[in-house]
Coordinates of C-alpha atoms in Angstrom, one line a residue:
M170 CA -5.0 67.4 59.0
D171 CA -3.9 66.5 55.6
K172 CA -6.0 67.1 52.5
K173 CA -7.4 63.7 52.3
H174 CA -8.9 63.8 55.8
R175 CA -10.2 67.4 55.4
K176 CA -11.9 66.5 52.1
H177 CA -13.9 63.6 53.6
K178 CA -14.2 65.2 57.1
M179 CA -12.6 62.2 58.8
K180 CA -11.1 62.5 62.3
V181 CA -7.5 61.7 62.6
V182 CA -6.9 59.7 65.8
E183 CA -3.4 59.9 67.2
G184 CA -2.0 57.2 69.4
K185 CA -3.6 53.9 70.1
R186 CA -6.4 53.0 67.6
N187 CA -9.5 51.1 68.7
R188 CA -11.2 48.8 66.3
V189 CA -14.4 50.2 64.9
D190 CA -16.6 47.7 63.0
F191 CA -19.2 48.7 60.4
P192 CA -21.8 49.9 61.3
R193 CA -20.2 52.2 63.7
K194 CA -20.7 51.7 67.5
D195 CA -22.7 54.9 67.9
H196 CA -25.4 53.6 65.6
R197 CA -27.7 50.9 67.0
E198 CA -29.6 49.6 63.9
E199 CA -30.4 46.0 63.2
Y200 CA -30.1 44.9 59.6
A201 CA -31.1 41.2 59.9
A202 CA -34.7 41.7 58.7
E203 CA -33.7 43.8 55.7
V204 CA -30.8 41.5 54.6
A205 CA -32.5 38.1 55.1
P206 CA -34.5 36.7 52.2
P207 CA -38.2 36.4 52.8
V208 CA -39.4 32.9 53.9
D209 CA -42.6 31.3 52.7
V210 CA -44.1 29.7 55.8
S211 CA -47.5 28.8 54.5
A212 CA -46.3 26.0 52.3
R213 CA -44.6 24.2 55.2
R214 CA -47.7 24.5 57.4
V215 CA -49.9 22.9 54.8
D216 CA -47.5 19.9 54.4
E217 CA -47.4 19.4 58.2
D218 CA -51.2 19.5 58.5
K219 CA -51.5 16.8 55.8
A220 CA -49.0 14.6 57.6
D221 CA -50.8 15.1 60.9
V222 CA -54.2 14.1 59.4
S223 CA -52.8 10.9 57.8
T224 CA -51.0 10.1 61.1
G225 CA -54.1 10.6 63.1
R226 CA -56.2 8.5 60.7
T227 CA -53.6 5.6 60.8
V228 CA -53.3 5.7 64.5
G229 CA -57.1 5.8 64.8
Y230 CA -57.5 2.6 62.8
V231 CA -54.7 0.9 64.8
G232 CA -56.6 1.8 68.0
L233 CA -59.8 0.5 66.5
V234 CA -58.2 -2.8 65.7
L235 CA -56.8 -3.1 69.2
G236 CA -60.1 -2.2 70.7
I237 CA -61.9 -4.9 68.7
A238 CA -59.2 -7.4 69.5
S239 CA -59.4 -6.6 73.2
L240 CA -63.0 -7.7 73.3
F241 CA -61.9 -11.3 72.4
M242 CA -58.4 -11.7 73.9
W243 CA -56.1 -10.1 76.5
S244 CA -58.7 -7.6 77.6
V245 CA -56.7 -6.2 80.5
I246 CA -53.7 -5.6 78.3
L247 CA -55.2 -4.5 74.9
G248 CA -58.0 -2.5 76.4
P249 CA -56.0 0.2 78.0
I250 CA -53.6 0.3 75.1
A251 CA -56.5 0.8 72.7
A252 CA -57.9 3.6 74.9
V253 CA -54.5 5.4 75.0
V254 CA -54.0 5.0 71.3
G255 CA -57.5 6.2 70.7
Y256 CA -56.9 9.3 72.8
Y257 CA -53.8 10.0 70.8
A258 CA -55.7 9.6 67.5
Y259 CA -58.5 11.8 68.9
S260 CA -56.0 14.6 69.7
K261 CA -54.5 14.3 66.3
G262 CA -57.8 15.0 64.6
S263 CA -59.3 11.5 63.9
K264 CA -62.3 12.1 66.2
T265 CA -64.5 9.2 65.2
T266 CA -62.0 6.3 65.2
G267 CA -60.3 7.8 68.3
A268 CA -63.6 7.9 70.2
W269 CA -64.5 4.3 69.1
S270 CA -61.1 3.1 70.2
I271 CA -61.4 4.7 73.6
G272 CA -64.9 3.3 74.1
L273 CA -64.0 -0.2 73.1
G274 CA -60.8 -0.2 75.2
I275 CA -62.7 1.0 78.3
L276 CA -65.5 -1.5 77.6
A277 CA -63.1 -4.4 77.3
T278 CA -61.2 -3.5 80.4
L279 CA -64.3 -2.9 82.5
S280 CA -66.0 -6.1 81.3
Y281 CA -62.9 -8.1 82.2
F282 CA -63.0 -6.8 85.8
I283 CA -66.7 -7.3 86.1
L284 CA -66.9 -10.7 84.5
I285 CA -63.8 -12.3 85.9
P286 CA -65.4 -13.2 89.3
F287 CA -68.1 -15.2 87.5
S288 CA -65.7 -17.3 85.6
R289 CA -63.8 -18.7 88.6

Protein backbone atom coordinates (compact mmCIF):
# COMPACT_ATOMS: atom_id res chain seq x y z
CA MET A 1 0.00 0.00 0.00
CA ASP A 2 1.20 3.47 -0.67
CA LYS A 3 1.19 6.23 1.92
CA LYS A 4 -2.05 7.77 0.75
CA HIS A 5 -4.05 4.57 1.20
CA ARG A 6 -2.46 3.71 4.53
CA LYS A 7 -3.15 7.16 5.89
CA HIS A 8 -6.90 6.96 5.12
CA LYS A 9 -7.12 3.19 5.72
CA MET A 10 -8.56 2.56 2.25
CA LYS A 11 -8.44 -0.83 0.57
CA VAL A 12 -6.59 -1.11 -2.67
CA VAL A 13 -8.42 -3.39 -5.06
CA GLU A 14 -6.29 -4.96 -7.74
CA GLY A 15 -7.85 -6.16 -10.97
CA LYS A 16 -11.39 -5.44 -12.12
CA ARG A 17 -13.06 -2.62 -10.18
CA ASN A 18 -16.75 -2.79 -9.38
CA ARG A 19 -18.72 0.42 -9.20
CA VAL A 20 -19.64 1.36 -5.65
CA ASP A 21 -22.18 4.13 -5.26
CA PHE A 22 -22.50 6.37 -2.26
CA PRO A 23 -23.77 5.29 0.26
CA ARG A 24 -21.88 2.07 0.15
CA LYS A 25 -23.70 -1.15 -0.62
CA ASP A 26 -23.10 -2.60 2.83
CA HIS A 27 -25.14 0.20 4.44
CA ARG A 28 -28.92 0.04 4.05
CA GLU A 29 -30.05 3.48 5.21
CA GLU A 30 -32.79 5.45 3.54
CA TYR A 31 -32.27 9.18 3.36
CA ALA A 32 -35.49 10.33 1.67
CA ALA A 33 -37.24 11.53 4.83
CA GLU A 34 -34.23 13.46 6.07
CA VAL A 35 -33.47 15.12 2.74
CA ALA A 36 -37.00 15.98 1.61
CA PRO A 37 -38.41 19.34 2.72
CA PRO A 38 -41.36 19.18 5.13
CA VAL A 39 -44.78 19.43 3.49
CA ASP A 40 -47.66 21.38 5.03
CA VAL A 41 -50.66 19.12 4.38
CA SER A 42 -53.26 20.85 6.57
CA ALA A 43 -53.59 23.89 4.30
CA ARG A 44 -54.50 21.74 1.31
CA ARG A 45 -57.12 19.76 3.19
CA VAL A 46 -58.91 22.91 4.34
CA ASP A 47 -59.11 24.19 0.76
CA GLU A 48 -60.49 20.85 -0.47
CA ASP A 49 -63.11 20.81 2.29
CA LYS A 50 -64.32 24.28 1.32
CA ALA A 51 -64.60 23.23 -2.31
CA ASP A 52 -66.57 20.11 -1.36
CA VAL A 53 -69.07 22.08 0.74
CA SER A 54 -69.75 24.61 -2.02
CA THR A 55 -70.03 21.82 -4.59
CA GLY A 56 -72.47 19.92 -2.39
CA ARG A 57 -74.54 23.05 -1.80
CA THR A 58 -74.73 23.88 -5.52
CA VAL A 59 -75.61 20.32 -6.48
CA GLY A 60 -78.22 20.27 -3.71
CA TYR A 61 -79.96 23.35 -5.10
CA VAL A 62 -79.83 21.94 -8.64
CA GLY A 63 -81.44 18.74 -7.36
CA LEU A 64 -84.08 20.76 -5.53
CA VAL A 65 -84.95 22.69 -8.71
CA LEU A 66 -85.14 19.42 -10.65
CA GLY A 67 -87.37 17.91 -7.95
CA ILE A 68 -89.79 20.85 -8.02
CA ALA A 69 -89.82 20.86 -11.83
CA SER A 70 -90.49 17.12 -11.87
CA LEU A 71 -93.76 17.70 -10.01
CA PHE A 72 -95.11 19.68 -12.97
CA MET A 73 -93.45 18.24 -16.09
CA TRP A 74 -91.60 15.13 -17.27
CA SER A 75 -92.08 13.35 -13.95
CA VAL A 76 -90.70 10.04 -15.09
CA ILE A 77 -87.49 11.67 -16.42
CA LEU A 78 -86.79 14.50 -13.99
CA GLY A 79 -87.89 12.59 -10.87
CA PRO A 80 -85.15 9.93 -10.92
CA ILE A 81 -82.58 12.51 -12.01
CA ALA A 82 -83.56 14.70 -9.04
CA ALA A 83 -83.27 11.70 -6.70
CA VAL A 84 -79.80 10.77 -7.98
CA VAL A 85 -78.55 14.37 -7.86
CA GLY A 86 -80.04 14.68 -4.37
CA TYR A 87 -78.22 11.57 -3.21
CA TYR A 88 -74.96 12.98 -4.58
CA ALA A 89 -75.57 16.27 -2.75
CA TYR A 90 -76.43 14.37 0.44
CA SER A 91 -73.17 12.44 0.24
CA LYS A 92 -71.21 15.67 -0.33
CA GLY A 93 -72.54 17.18 2.89
CA SER A 94 -75.60 19.16 1.84
CA LYS A 95 -77.99 17.01 3.89
CA THR A 96 -81.16 19.14 3.83
CA THR A 97 -81.33 20.03 0.15
CA GLY A 98 -80.15 16.55 -0.79
CA ALA A 99 -82.91 14.90 1.25
CA TRP A 100 -85.56 17.24 -0.18
CA SER A 101 -84.35 16.50 -3.72
CA ILE A 102 -84.51 12.76 -3.09
CA GLY A 103 -87.98 13.05 -1.58
CA LEU A 104 -89.39 15.23 -4.36
CA GLY A 105 -87.85 13.02 -7.05
CA ILE A 106 -89.33 9.85 -5.56
CA LEU A 107 -92.68 11.55 -4.97
CA ALA A 108 -92.88 12.78 -8.58
CA THR A 109 -91.90 9.39 -10.02
CA LEU A 110 -94.32 7.41 -7.84
CA SER A 111 -97.16 9.86 -8.46
CA TYR A 112 -96.62 9.48 -12.21
CA PHE A 113 -96.97 5.69 -12.06
CA ILE A 114 -99.94 5.85 -9.67
CA LEU A 115 -101.86 8.62 -11.47
CA ILE A 116 -101.19 7.65 -15.10
CA PRO A 117 -103.91 4.92 -15.18
CA PHE A 118 -106.54 7.48 -14.14
CA SER A 119 -105.68 9.91 -16.93
CA ARG A 120 -106.30 7.50 -19.83
